[in-house]
Coordinates of C-alpha atoms in Angstrom, one line a residue:
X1153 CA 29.3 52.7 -95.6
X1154 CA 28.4 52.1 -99.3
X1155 CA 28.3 48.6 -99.2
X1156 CA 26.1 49.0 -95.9
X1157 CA 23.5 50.8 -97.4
X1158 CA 24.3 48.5 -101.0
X1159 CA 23.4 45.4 -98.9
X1160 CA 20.4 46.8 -97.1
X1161 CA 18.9 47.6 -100.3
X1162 CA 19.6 44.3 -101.3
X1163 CA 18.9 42.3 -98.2
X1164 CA 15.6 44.1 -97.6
X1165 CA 14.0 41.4 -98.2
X1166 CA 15.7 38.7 -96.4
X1167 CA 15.3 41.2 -93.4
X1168 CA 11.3 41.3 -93.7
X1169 CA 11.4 37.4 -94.0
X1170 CA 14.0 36.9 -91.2
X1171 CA 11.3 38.5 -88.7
X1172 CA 9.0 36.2 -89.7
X1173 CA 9.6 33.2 -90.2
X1174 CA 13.7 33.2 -89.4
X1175 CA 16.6 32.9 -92.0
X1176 CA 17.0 29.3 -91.3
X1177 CA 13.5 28.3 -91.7
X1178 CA 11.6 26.1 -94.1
X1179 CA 10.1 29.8 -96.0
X1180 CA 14.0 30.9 -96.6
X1181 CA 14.6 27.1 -98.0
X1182 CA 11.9 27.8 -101.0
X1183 CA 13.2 31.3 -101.5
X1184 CA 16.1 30.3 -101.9
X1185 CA 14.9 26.8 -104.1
X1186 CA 16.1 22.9 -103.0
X1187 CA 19.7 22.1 -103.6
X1188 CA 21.1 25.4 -103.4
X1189 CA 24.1 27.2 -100.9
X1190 CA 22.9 29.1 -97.8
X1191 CA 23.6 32.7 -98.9
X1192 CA 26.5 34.5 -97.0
X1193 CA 25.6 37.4 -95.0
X1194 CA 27.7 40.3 -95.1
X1195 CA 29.1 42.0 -92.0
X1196 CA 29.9 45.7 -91.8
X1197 CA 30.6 47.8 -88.5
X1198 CA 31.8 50.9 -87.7
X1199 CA 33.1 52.7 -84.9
X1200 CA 31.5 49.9 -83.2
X1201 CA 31.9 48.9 -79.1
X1202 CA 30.4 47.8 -75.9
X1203 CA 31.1 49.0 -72.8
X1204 CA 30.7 46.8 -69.7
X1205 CA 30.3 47.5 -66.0
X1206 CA 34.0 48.3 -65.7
X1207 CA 34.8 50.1 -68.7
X1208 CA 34.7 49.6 -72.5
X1209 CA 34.9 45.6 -73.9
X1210 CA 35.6 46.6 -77.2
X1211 CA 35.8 49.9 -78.8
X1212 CA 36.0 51.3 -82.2
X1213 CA 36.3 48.2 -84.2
X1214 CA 35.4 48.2 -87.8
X1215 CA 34.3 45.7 -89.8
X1216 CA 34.1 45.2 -93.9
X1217 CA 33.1 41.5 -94.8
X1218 CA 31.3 40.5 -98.2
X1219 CA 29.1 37.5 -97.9
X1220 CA 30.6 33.6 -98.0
X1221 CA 34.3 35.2 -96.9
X1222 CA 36.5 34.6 -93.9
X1223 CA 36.6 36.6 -90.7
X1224 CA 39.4 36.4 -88.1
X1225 CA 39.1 38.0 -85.2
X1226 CA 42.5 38.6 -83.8
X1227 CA 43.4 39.4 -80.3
X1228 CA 44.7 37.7 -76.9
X1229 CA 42.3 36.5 -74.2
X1230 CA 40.5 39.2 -72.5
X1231 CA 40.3 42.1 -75.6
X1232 CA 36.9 41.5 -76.4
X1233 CA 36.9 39.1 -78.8
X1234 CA 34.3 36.9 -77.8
X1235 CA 31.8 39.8 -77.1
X1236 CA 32.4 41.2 -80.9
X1237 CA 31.3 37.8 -82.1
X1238 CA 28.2 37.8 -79.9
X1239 CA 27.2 41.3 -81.0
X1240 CA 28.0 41.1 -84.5
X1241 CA 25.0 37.7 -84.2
X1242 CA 22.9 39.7 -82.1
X1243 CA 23.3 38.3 -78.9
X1244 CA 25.0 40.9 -77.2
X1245 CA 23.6 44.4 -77.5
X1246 CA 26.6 47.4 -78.5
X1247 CA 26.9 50.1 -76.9
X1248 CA 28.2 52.8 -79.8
X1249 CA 29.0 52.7 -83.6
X1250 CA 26.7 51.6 -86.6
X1251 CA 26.7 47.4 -87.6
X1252 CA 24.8 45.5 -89.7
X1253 CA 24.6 42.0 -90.3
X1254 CA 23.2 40.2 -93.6
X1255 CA 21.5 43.6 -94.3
X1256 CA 19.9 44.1 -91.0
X1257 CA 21.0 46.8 -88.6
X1258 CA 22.5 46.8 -85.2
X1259 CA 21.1 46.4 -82.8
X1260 CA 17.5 47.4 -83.8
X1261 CA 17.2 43.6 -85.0
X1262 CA 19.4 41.6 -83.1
X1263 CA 16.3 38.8 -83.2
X1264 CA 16.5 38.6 -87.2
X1265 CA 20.1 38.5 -86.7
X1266 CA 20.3 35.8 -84.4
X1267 CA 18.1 34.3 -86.6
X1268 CA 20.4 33.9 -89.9
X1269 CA 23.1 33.3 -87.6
X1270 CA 24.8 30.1 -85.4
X1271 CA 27.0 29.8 -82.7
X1272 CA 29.9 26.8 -82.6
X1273 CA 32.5 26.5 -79.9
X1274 CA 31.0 29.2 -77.6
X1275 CA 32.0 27.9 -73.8
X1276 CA 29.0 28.5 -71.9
X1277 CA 26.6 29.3 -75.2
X1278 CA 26.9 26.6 -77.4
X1279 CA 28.6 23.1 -75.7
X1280 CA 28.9 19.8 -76.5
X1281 CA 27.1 17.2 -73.9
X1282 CA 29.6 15.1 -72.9
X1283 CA 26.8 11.6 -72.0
X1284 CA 25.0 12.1 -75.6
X1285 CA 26.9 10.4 -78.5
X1286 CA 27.1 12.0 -81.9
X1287 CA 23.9 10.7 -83.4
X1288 CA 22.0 11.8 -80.2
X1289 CA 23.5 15.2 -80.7
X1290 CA 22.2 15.3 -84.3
X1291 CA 18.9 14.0 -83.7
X1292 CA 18.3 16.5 -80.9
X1293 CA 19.3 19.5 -82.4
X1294 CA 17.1 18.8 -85.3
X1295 CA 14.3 18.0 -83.5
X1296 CA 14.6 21.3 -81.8
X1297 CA 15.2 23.1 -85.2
X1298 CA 11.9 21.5 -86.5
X1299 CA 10.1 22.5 -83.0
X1300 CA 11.0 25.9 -83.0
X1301 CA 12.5 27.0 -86.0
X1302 CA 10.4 25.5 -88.4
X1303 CA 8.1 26.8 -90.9
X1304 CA 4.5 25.8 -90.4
X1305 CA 3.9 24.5 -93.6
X1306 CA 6.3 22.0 -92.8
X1307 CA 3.7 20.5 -90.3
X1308 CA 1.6 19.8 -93.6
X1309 CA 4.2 17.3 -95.0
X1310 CA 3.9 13.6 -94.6
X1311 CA 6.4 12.2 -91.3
X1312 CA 8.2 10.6 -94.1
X1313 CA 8.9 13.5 -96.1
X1314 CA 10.3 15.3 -92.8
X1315 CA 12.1 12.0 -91.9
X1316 CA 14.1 12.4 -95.2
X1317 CA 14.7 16.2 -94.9
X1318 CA 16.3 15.4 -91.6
X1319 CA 18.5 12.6 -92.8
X1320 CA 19.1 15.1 -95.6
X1321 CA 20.1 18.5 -93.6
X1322 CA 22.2 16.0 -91.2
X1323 CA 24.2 14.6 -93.9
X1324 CA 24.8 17.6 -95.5
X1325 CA 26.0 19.3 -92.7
X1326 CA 28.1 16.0 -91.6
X1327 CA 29.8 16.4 -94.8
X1328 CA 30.3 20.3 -94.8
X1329 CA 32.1 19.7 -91.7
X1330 CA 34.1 16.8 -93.1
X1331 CA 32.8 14.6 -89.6
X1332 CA 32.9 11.0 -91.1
X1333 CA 30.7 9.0 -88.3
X1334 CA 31.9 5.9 -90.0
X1335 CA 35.6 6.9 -89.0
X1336 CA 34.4 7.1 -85.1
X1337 CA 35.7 4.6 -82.4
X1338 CA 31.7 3.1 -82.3
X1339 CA 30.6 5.4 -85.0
X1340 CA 27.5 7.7 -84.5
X1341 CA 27.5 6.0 -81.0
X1342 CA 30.4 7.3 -80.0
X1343 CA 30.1 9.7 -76.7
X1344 CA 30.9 13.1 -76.9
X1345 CA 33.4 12.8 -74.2
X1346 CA 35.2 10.1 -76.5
X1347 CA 36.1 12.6 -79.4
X1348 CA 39.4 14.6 -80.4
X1349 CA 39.8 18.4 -80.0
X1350 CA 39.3 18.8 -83.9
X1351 CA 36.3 15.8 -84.0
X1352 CA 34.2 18.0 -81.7
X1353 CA 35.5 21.5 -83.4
X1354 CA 33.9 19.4 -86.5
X1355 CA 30.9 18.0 -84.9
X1356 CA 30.1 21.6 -83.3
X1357 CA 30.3 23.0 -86.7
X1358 CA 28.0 20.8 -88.0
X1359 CA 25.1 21.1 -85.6
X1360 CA 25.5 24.6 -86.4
X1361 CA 25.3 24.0 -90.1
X1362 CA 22.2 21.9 -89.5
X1363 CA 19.8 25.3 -89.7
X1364 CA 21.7 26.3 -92.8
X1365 CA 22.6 29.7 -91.5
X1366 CA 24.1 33.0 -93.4
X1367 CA 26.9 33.8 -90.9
X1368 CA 28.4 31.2 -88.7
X1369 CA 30.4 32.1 -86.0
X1370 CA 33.2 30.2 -84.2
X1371 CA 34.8 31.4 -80.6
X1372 CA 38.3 30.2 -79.4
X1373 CA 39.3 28.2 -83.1
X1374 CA 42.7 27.5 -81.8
X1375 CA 42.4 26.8 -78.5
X1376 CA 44.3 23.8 -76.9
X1377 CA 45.1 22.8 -80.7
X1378 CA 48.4 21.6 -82.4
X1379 CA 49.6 23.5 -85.1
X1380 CA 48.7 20.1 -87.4
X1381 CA 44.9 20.5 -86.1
X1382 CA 44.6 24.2 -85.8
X1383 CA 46.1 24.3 -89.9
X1384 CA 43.3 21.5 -90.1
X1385 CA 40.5 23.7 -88.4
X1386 CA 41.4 26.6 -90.8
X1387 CA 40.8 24.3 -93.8
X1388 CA 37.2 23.5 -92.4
X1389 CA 36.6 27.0 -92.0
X1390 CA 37.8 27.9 -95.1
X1391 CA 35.4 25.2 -97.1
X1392 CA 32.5 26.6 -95.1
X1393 CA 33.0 30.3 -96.4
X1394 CA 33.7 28.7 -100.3
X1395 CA 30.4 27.4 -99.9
X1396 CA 28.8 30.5 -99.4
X1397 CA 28.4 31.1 -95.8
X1398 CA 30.3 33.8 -94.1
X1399 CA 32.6 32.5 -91.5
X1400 CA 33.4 34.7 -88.1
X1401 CA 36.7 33.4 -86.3
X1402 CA 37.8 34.3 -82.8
X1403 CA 41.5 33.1 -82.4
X1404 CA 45.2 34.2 -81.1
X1405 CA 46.9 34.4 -84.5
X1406 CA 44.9 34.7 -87.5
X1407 CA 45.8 32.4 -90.8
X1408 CA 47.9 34.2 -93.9
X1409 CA 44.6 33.0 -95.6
X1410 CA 41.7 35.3 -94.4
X1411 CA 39.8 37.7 -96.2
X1412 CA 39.2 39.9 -93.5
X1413 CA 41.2 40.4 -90.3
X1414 CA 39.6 42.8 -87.1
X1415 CA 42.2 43.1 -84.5
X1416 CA 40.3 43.6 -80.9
X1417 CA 43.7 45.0 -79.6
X1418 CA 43.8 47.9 -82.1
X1419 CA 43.3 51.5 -81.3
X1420 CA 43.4 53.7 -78.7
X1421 CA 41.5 52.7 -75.5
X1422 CA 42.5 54.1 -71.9
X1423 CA 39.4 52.5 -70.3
X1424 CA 40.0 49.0 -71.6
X1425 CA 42.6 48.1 -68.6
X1426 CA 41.2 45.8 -66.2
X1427 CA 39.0 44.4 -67.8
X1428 CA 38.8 40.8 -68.9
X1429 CA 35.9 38.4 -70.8
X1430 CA 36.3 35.6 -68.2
X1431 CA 35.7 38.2 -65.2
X1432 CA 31.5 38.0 -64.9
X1433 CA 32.5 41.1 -62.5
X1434 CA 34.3 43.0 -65.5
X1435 CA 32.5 42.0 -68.4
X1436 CA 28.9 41.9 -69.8
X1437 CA 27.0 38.7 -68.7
X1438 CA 27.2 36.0 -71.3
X1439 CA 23.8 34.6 -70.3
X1440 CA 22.1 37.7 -71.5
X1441 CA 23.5 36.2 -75.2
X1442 CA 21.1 33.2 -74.9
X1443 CA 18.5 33.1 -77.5
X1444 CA 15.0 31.4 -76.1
X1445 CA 16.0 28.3 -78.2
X1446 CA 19.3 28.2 -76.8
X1447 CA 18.0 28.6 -72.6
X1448 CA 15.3 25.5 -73.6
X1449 CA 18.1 23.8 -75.0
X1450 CA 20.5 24.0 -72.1
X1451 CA 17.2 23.7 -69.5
X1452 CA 16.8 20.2 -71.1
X1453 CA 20.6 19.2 -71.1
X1454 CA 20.2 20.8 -67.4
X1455 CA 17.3 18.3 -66.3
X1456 CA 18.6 15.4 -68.1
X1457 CA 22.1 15.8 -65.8
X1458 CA 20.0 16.4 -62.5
X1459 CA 18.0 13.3 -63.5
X1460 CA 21.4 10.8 -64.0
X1461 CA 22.9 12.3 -60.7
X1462 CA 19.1 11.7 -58.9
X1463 CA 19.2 8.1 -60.3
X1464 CA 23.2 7.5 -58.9
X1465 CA 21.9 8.6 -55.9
X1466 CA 19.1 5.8 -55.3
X1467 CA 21.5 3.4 -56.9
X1468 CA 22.8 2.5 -54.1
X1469 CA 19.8 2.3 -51.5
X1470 CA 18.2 -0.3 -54.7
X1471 CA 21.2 -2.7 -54.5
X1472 CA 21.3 -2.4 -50.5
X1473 CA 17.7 -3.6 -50.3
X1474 CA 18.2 -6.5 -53.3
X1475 CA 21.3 -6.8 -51.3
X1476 CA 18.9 -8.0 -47.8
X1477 CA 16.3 -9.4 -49.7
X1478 CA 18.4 -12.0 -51.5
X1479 CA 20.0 -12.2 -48.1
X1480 CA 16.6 -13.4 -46.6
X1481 CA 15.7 -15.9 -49.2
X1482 CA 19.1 -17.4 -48.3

């Protein structure tokens, strides 16, 4: 509890800012000056749980992270896992206990949280689109950082000089990620659908790293990975927390290597029986997690697959009437 009220004291500031204009956002870049680190956020809980419509999700977890460490959340499918990581970013509201995230409390402002925060790997939050190819993915999710996250100012500055910042912020998250494009079957033009387990873990990761967030949190690291790539996927995660930001984990087993370790299968809890994260009967609804960026983003991935399957569908009425036409000028 010290360092809670330590880092609200300290991060009173970067909470006032964060309801403004957001912790990724073009005002946090000149606080924090051009060149330098995203600033970990720290993460501290206690007695912290959410209770769903058939009992308790998680319960009385604690939490005691310092800012640019590694977090592991520990525990099989089904103990809450996934839920912790959306409520310690503020996309899940808690039920009990005291958290607070970067400085800013739980879940009074889940908005500034979700703010200084990013999601990578979530199934059903944050997804890969199979049809767009690398660059597309890129372009797209800093076109939708500079449309919704952005700082106004930044509307000021010549097309040039925001043509640069985006080359920029997409190489240096490219490189964070250690995602060489060049290294790609066609490069940046490769589809999404195309790439390894561990090139889309990597690609994921640095789309999320594109806003330059404080916290960045990863769901299911380890899933349907070798031991080769999930060793691999613990070294990425590991460079990401040395370079400042604070790295939150969900896996089965957590690495020898972490800083912290929170166990979602710890501690007594009678009520947690039956119930189970995939279950939408059991378990708190994952849409309610979605941020307004994140429903526009999926409503345009969502219109852009309607719009493929619409034009499939005509396809073949179009080549049945070339088919006749070229018929009658035979």
């Amino acid at each position: 509890m010290d360092r809670m009220e330590a880092d609200r004291d300290h991060g009173s500031g970067g909470g006032n800012s964060g309801e403004t204009g957001g912790g990724s956002s073009g005002s946090d870049d000149d606080a924090r000056g051009a060149g330098d680190e995203p600033r970990g956020a720290a993460v501290v809980a206690e007695d912290f749980g959410l209770k769903g419509p058939r009992g308790w999700v998680f319960r009385q977890v604690r939490v005691d992270a310092a800012p640019g460490t590694l977090v592991a959340v520990q525990g099989p499918s089904g103990s809450g896992r996934t839920c912790l990581l959306l409520a310690l970013t503020g996309r899940m509201r808690p039920t009990e206990g005291h958290a607070e995230t970067g400085g800013l409390p739980l879940p009074r402002a889940m908005a500034a949280v979700r703010r200084i925060s990013a999601l990578a790997h979530v199934p059903g939050l944050s997804e890969l689109d199979p049809a767009l190819t690398v660059a597309e993915h890129l372009r797209e999710r800093v076109l939708l950082r500079r449309r919704f996250d952005g700082s106004p100012r930044a509307l000021l500055r010549s097309r040039a000089d925001r043509a640069a910042e985006a080359r920029d912020r997409i190489a240096t998250a490219l490189m964070c990620a250690g995602l060489d494009t060049a290294a790609l079957p066609k490069g940046d033009r490769t589809s999404a659908r195309d790439l390894e387990r561990l090139e889309a873990l990597r690609l994921q990761v640095a789309l999320a790293l594109i806003g330059r967030p404080r916290l960045l949190a990863v769901d299911d690291l380890d899933l349907k990975l070798s031991g080769t790539e999930r060793a691999e996927a613990w070294r990425l995660l590991r460079s990401v927390a040395g370079s400042g930001t604070t790295v939150l984990a969900v896996c089965g087993q957590a690495p020898g290597d972490a800083d912290t370790v929170v166990r979602t299968d710890a501690g007594p809890d009678e009520s947690r029986e039956g119930s189970r994260e995939g279950s939408p009967d059991e378990s708190p609804d994952r849409s309610q997690a979605l941020t307004p960026d994140d429903r526009r983003d999926r409503q345009v991935r969502h219109d852009r697959r309607d719009r493929r399957e619409d034009d499939n569908d005509h396809k073949p009425e179009e080549e049945t009437a070339d088919a006749l036409a070229e018929t009658g000028r035979a």
